Structure formats: structure tokens, C-alpha cells
PDB file of C-alpha atoms in Angstrom:
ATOM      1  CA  UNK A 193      82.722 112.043  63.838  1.00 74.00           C
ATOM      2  CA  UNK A 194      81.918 115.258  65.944  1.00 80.00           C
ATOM      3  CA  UNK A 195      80.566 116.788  63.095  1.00 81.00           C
ATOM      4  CA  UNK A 196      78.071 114.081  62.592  1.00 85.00           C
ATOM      5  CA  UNK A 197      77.229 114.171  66.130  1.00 90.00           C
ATOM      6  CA  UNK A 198      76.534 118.027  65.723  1.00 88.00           C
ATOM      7  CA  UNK A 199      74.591 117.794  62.699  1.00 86.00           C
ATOM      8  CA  UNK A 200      72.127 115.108  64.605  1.00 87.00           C
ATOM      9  CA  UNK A 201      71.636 116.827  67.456  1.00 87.00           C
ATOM     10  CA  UNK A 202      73.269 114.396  69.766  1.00 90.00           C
ATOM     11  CA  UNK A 203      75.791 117.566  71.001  1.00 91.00           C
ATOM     12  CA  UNK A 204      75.343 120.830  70.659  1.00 91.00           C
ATOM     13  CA  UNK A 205      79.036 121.988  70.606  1.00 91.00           C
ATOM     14  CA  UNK A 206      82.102 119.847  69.812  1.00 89.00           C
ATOM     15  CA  UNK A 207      85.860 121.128  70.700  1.00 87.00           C
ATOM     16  CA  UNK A 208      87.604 120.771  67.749  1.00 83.00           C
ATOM     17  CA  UNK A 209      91.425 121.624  66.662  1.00 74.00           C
ATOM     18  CA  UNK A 210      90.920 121.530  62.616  1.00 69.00           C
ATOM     19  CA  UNK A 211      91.110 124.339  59.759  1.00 61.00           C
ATOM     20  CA  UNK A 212      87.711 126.078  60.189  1.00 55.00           C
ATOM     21  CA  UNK A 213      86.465 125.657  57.054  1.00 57.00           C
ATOM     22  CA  UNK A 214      86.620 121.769  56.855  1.00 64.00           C
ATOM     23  CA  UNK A 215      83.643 122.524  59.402  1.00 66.00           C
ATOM     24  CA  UNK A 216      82.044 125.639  56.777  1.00 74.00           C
ATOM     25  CA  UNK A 217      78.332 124.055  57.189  1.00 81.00           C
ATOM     26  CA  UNK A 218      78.681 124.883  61.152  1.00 87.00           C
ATOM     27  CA  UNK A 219      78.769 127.930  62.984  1.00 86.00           C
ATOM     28  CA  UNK A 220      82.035 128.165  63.887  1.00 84.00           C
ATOM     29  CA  UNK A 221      83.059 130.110  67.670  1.00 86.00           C
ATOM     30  CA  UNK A 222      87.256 130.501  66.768  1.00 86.00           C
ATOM     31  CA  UNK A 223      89.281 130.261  70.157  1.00 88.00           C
ATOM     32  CA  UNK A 224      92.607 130.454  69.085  1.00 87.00           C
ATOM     33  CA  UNK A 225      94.491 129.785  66.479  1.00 88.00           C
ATOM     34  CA  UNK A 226      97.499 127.348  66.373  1.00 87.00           C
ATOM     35  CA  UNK A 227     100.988 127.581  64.023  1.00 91.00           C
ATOM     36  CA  UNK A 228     101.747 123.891  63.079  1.00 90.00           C
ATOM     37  CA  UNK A 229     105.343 123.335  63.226  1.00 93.00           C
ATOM     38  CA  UNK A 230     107.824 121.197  62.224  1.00 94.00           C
ATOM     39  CA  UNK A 231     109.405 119.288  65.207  1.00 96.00           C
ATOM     40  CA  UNK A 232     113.085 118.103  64.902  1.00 97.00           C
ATOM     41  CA  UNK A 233     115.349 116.709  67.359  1.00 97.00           C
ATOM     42  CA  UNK A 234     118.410 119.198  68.061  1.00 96.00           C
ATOM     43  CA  UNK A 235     122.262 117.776  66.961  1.00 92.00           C
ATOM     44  CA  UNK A 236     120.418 116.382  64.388  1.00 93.00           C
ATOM     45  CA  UNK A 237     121.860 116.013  60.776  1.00 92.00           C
ATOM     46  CA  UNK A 238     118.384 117.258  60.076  1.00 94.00           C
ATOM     47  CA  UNK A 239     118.094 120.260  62.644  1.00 96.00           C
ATOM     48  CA  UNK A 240     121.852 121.380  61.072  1.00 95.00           C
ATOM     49  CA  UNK A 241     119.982 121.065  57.426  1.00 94.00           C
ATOM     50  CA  UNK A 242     116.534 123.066  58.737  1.00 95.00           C
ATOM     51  CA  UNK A 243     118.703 125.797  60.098  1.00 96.00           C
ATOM     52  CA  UNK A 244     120.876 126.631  56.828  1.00 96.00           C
ATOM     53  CA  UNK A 245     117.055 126.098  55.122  1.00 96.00           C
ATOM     54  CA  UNK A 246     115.559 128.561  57.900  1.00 95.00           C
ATOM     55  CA  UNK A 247     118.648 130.936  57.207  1.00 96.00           C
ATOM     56  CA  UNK A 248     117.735 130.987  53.108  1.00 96.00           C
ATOM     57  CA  UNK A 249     113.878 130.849  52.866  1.00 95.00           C
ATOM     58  CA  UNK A 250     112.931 131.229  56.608  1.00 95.00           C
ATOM     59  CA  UNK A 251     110.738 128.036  56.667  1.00 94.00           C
ATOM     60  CA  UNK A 252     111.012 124.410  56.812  1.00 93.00           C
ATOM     61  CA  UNK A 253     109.262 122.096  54.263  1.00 89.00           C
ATOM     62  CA  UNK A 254     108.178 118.869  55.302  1.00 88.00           C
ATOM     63  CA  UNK A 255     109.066 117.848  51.665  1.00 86.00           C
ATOM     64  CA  UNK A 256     112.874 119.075  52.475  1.00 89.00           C
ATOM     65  CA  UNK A 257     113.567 116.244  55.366  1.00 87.00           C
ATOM     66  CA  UNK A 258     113.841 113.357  52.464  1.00 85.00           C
ATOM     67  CA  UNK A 259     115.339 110.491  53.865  1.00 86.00           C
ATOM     68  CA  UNK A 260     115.126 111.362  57.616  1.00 89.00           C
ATOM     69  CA  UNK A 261     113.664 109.499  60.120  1.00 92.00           C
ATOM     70  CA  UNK A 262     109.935 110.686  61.045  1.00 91.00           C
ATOM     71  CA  UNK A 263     106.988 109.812  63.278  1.00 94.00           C
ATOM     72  CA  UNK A 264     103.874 109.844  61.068  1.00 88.00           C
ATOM     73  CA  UNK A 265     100.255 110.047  62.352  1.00 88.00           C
ATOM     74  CA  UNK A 266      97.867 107.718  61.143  1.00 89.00           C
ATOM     75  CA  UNK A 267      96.345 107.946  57.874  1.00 85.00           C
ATOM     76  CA  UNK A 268      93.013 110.027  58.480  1.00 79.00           C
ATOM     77  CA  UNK A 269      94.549 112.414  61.482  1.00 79.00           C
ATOM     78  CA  UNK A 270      94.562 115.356  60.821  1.00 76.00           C
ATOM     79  CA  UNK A 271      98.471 115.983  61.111  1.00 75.00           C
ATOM     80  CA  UNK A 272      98.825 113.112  58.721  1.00 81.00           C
ATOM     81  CA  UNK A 273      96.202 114.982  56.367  1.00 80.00           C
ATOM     82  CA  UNK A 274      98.975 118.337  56.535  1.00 79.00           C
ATOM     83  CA  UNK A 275     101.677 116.163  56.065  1.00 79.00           C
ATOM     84  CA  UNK A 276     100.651 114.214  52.670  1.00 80.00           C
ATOM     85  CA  UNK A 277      99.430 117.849  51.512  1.00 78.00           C
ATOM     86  CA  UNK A 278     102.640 119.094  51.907  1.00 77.00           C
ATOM     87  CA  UNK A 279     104.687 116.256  50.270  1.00 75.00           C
ATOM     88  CA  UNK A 280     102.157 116.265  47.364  1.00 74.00           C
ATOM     89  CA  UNK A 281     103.697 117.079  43.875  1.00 65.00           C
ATOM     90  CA  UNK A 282     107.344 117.126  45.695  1.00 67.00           C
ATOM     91  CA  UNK A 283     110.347 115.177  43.737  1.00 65.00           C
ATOM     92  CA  UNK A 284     112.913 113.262  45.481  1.00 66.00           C
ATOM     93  CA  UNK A 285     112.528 110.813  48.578  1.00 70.00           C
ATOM     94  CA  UNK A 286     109.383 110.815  51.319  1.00 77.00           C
ATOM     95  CA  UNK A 287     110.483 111.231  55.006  1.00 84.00           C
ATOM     96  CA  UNK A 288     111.602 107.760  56.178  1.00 83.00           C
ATOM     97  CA  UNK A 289     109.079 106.787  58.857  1.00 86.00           C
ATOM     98  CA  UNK A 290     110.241 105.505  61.360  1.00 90.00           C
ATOM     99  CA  UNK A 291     106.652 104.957  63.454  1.00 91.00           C
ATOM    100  CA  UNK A 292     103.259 105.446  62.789  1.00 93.00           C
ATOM    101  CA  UNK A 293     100.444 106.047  65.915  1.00 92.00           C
ATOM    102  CA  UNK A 294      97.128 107.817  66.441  1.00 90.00           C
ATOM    103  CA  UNK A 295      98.552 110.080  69.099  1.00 91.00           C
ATOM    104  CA  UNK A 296     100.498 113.687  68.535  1.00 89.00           C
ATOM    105  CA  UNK A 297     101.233 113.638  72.045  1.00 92.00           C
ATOM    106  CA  UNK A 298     103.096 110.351  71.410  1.00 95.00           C
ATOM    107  CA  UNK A 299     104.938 111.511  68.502  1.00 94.00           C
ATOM    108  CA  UNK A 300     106.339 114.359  70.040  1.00 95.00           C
ATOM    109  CA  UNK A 301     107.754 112.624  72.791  1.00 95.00           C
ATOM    110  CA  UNK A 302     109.380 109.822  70.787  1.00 96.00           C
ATOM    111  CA  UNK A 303     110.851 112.891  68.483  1.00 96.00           C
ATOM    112  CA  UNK A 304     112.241 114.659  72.018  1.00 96.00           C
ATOM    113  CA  UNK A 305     113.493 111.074  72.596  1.00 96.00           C
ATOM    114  CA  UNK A 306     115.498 111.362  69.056  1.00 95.00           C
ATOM    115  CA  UNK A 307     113.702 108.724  67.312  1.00 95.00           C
ATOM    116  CA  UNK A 308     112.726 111.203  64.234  1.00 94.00           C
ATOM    117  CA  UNK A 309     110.762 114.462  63.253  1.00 94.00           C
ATOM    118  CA  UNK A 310     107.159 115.120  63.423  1.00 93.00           C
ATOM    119  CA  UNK A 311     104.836 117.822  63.482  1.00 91.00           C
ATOM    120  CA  UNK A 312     103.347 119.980  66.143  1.00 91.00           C
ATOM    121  CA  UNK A 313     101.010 122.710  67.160  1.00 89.00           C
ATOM    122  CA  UNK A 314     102.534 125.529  68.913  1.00 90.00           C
ATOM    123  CA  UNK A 315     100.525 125.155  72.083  1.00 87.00           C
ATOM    124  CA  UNK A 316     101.927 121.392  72.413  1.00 89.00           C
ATOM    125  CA  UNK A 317     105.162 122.735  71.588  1.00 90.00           C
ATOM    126  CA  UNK A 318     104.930 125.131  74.072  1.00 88.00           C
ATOM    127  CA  UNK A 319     103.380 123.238  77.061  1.00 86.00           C
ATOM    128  CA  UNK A 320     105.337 120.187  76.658  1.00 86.00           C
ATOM    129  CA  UNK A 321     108.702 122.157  77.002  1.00 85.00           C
ATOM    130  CA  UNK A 322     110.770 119.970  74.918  1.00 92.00           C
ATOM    131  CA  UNK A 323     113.051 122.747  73.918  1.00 91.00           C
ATOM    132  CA  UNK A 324     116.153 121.134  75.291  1.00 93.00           C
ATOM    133  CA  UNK A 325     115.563 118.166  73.009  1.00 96.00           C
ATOM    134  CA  UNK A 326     114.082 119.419  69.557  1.00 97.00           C
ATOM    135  CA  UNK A 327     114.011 122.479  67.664  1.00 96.00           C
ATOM    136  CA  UNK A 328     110.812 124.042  66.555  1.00 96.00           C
ATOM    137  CA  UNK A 329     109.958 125.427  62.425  1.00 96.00           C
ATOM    138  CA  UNK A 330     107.371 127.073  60.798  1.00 95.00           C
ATOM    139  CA  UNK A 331     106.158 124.713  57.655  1.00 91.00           C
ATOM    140  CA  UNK A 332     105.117 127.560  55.336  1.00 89.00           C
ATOM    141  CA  UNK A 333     105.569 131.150  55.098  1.00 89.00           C
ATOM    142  CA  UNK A 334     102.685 132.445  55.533  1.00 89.00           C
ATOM    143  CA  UNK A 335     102.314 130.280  58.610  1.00 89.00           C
ATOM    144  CA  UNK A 336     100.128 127.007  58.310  1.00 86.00           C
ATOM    145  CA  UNK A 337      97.502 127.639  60.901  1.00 85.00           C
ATOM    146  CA  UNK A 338      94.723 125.948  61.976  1.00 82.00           C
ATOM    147  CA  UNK A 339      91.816 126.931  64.016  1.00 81.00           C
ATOM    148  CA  UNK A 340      90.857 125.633  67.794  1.00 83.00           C
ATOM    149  CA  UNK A 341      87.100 126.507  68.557  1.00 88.00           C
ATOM    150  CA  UNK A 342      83.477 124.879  68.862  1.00 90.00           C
ATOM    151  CA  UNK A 343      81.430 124.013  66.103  1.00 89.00           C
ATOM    152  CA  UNK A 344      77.557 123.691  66.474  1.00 90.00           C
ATOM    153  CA  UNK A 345      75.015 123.554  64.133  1.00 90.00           C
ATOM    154  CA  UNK A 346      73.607 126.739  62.684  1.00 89.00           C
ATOM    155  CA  UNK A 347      69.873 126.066  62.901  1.00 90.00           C
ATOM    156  CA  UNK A 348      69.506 124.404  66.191  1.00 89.00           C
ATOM    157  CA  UNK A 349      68.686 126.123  70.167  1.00 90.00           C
ATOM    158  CA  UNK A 350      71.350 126.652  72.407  1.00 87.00           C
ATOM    159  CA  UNK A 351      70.209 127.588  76.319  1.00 90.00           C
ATOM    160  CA  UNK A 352      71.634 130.015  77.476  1.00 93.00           C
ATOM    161  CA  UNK A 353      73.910 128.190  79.615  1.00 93.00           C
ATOM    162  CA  UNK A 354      75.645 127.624  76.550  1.00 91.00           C
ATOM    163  CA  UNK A 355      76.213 130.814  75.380  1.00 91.00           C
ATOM    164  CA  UNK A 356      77.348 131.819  79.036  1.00 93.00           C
ATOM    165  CA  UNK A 357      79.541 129.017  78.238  1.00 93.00           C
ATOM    166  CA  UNK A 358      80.624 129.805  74.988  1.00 91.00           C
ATOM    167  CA  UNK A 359      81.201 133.539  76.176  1.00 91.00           C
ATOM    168  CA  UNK A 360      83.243 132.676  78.907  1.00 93.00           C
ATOM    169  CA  UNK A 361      85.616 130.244  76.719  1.00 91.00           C
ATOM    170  CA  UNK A 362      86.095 133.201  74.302  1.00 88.00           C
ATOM    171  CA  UNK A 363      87.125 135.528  77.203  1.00 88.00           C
ATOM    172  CA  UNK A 364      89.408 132.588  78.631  1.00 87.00           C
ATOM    173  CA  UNK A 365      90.923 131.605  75.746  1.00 81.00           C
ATOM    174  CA  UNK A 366      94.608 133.492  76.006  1.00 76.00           C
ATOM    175  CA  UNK A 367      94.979 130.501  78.573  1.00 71.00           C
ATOM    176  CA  UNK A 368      94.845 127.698  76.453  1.00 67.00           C
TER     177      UNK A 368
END
């Protein structure tokens, strides 16, 4: 939807938190890029298993919590999207979910509440400062990033309050 509203001219930037080059026909302004983790609550009989994983291959696998309980997003969110990429062409048993919502926030507080796994960015996992309650892995060696900037459309004016904008974000963005 924020690309649309980009493309017509009804915005001339949108924030967005994707992988920059699902937004390839925009000028893209990169802010800061984000490690998407795997969130899982500690004790668990998964957090044991993801720690003798992180010990032999130094990643966790969405793929490798078959069976557990987990907190899906919504089909169409973009977490959901990483998710069914990373379980495609896997054998064995899908993640038991045990919820499904439109809101990351939400998940990760029902997983620091125990109810299951889910996945994160590093800046919610750092801000929220769940680290008492769940235990944080990568997904993929290299990491699976994703890109946090503003998209705008490559052929259209911005004023130059906008690029005093988009300068200052860039020289701000260390505190996001």
C-alpha cells in the first residue's frame, strides 16, 4: 500500500521496514539495517534444542522448531512472508501455531509470556528488553537482514524541506 501511494503522488516518502529491493522501482534512502531473529522463550524444550543447534551450525532455522508452539503473523506480513520462505522445501512437521495476529509487537510479548516462538527484528528485540524471558537467534548464516529506510519515487520533486529531512534522518539514524 505505501508503495502505491508513492507511485501516485499522494506521499512523497513512505517509512518502510522491508528488503530494499521488494521496493527496486523506488529510490531507496537505507537507514539501517535490521537482523531478523528467531525469538524463543528461555527453559524452553525449544531454547535447550536452539542452543545445541547454535553450538553445531551457529544459526537457528525456523524449519528446525517442528512441532513447537509459535506465534505466526498474518498471511501477507512481512514476517509471515520470511517465515513460509524459510519453511519452503523443508521435510518433517511445520511449527505448531499456536496464534496468529497482524501485530509483531504482539507476538513478541505473548512469546516473552511463554506462549511460543516467533520472529523479531533486532531493534524490537533490543528495545523491548525481553531478555529475561526469551532467547534471541540468528535465522541464517549470513544473517537475514532487511532494510529500514524511505522509499520515494524516482521521477518526482522533493522541496527541499525534504531533503533537509531526509539528511537529517540519515545523520540520526544510529538512534533508531
Amino acid at each position: 500500500r505505501l508503495g502505491e501511494l508513492v507511485s501516485t503522488g499522494e506521499v512523497d516518502l513512505a517509512l518502510v521496514l522491508e528488503n530494499a529491493f521488494a521496493f527496486k522501482r523506488f529510490s531507496f534512502t537505507v537507514l539501517k539495517e535490521e537482523e531478523i531473529l528467531l525469538a524463543v522463550p528461555k527453559n524452553s524444550l525449544l531454547d535447550a534444542r536452539c542452543r545445541e543447534i547454535m553450538a553445531r551450525q551457529g544459526f537457528v532455522s525456523p524449519a528446525q522448531c517442528e512441532g513447537q508452539p509459535f506465534i505466526f503473523l498474518k498471511e501477507g506480513t512481512q514476517f509471515r512472508d520470511i517465515l513460509e520462505q524459510e519453511l519452503a522445501g523443508t521435510a518433517g512437521e511445520r511449527p505448531a501455531a499456536v496464534m496468529e495476529t497482524s501485530s509483531s509487537d504482539l507476538a513478541h510479548r505473548m512469546a516473552a509470556a511463554g506462549y511460543g516462538s516467533t520472529l523479531v527484528g533486532d531493534m524490537m528485540a533490543k528495545y523491548d528488553n525481553f531478555y529475561d524471558s526469551l532467547s534471541y537467534y540468528p535465522i541464517s548464516d549470513p544473517p537475514f537482514l532487511w532494510t529500514f529506510g524511505f522509499i520515494r519515487h524516482p521521477e518526482r520533486y522533493l522541496s527541499p524541506a525534504v531533503h533537509t529531512f531526509l539528511d537529517f534522518m540519515k545523520e540520526h539514524a544510529d538512534l533508531i
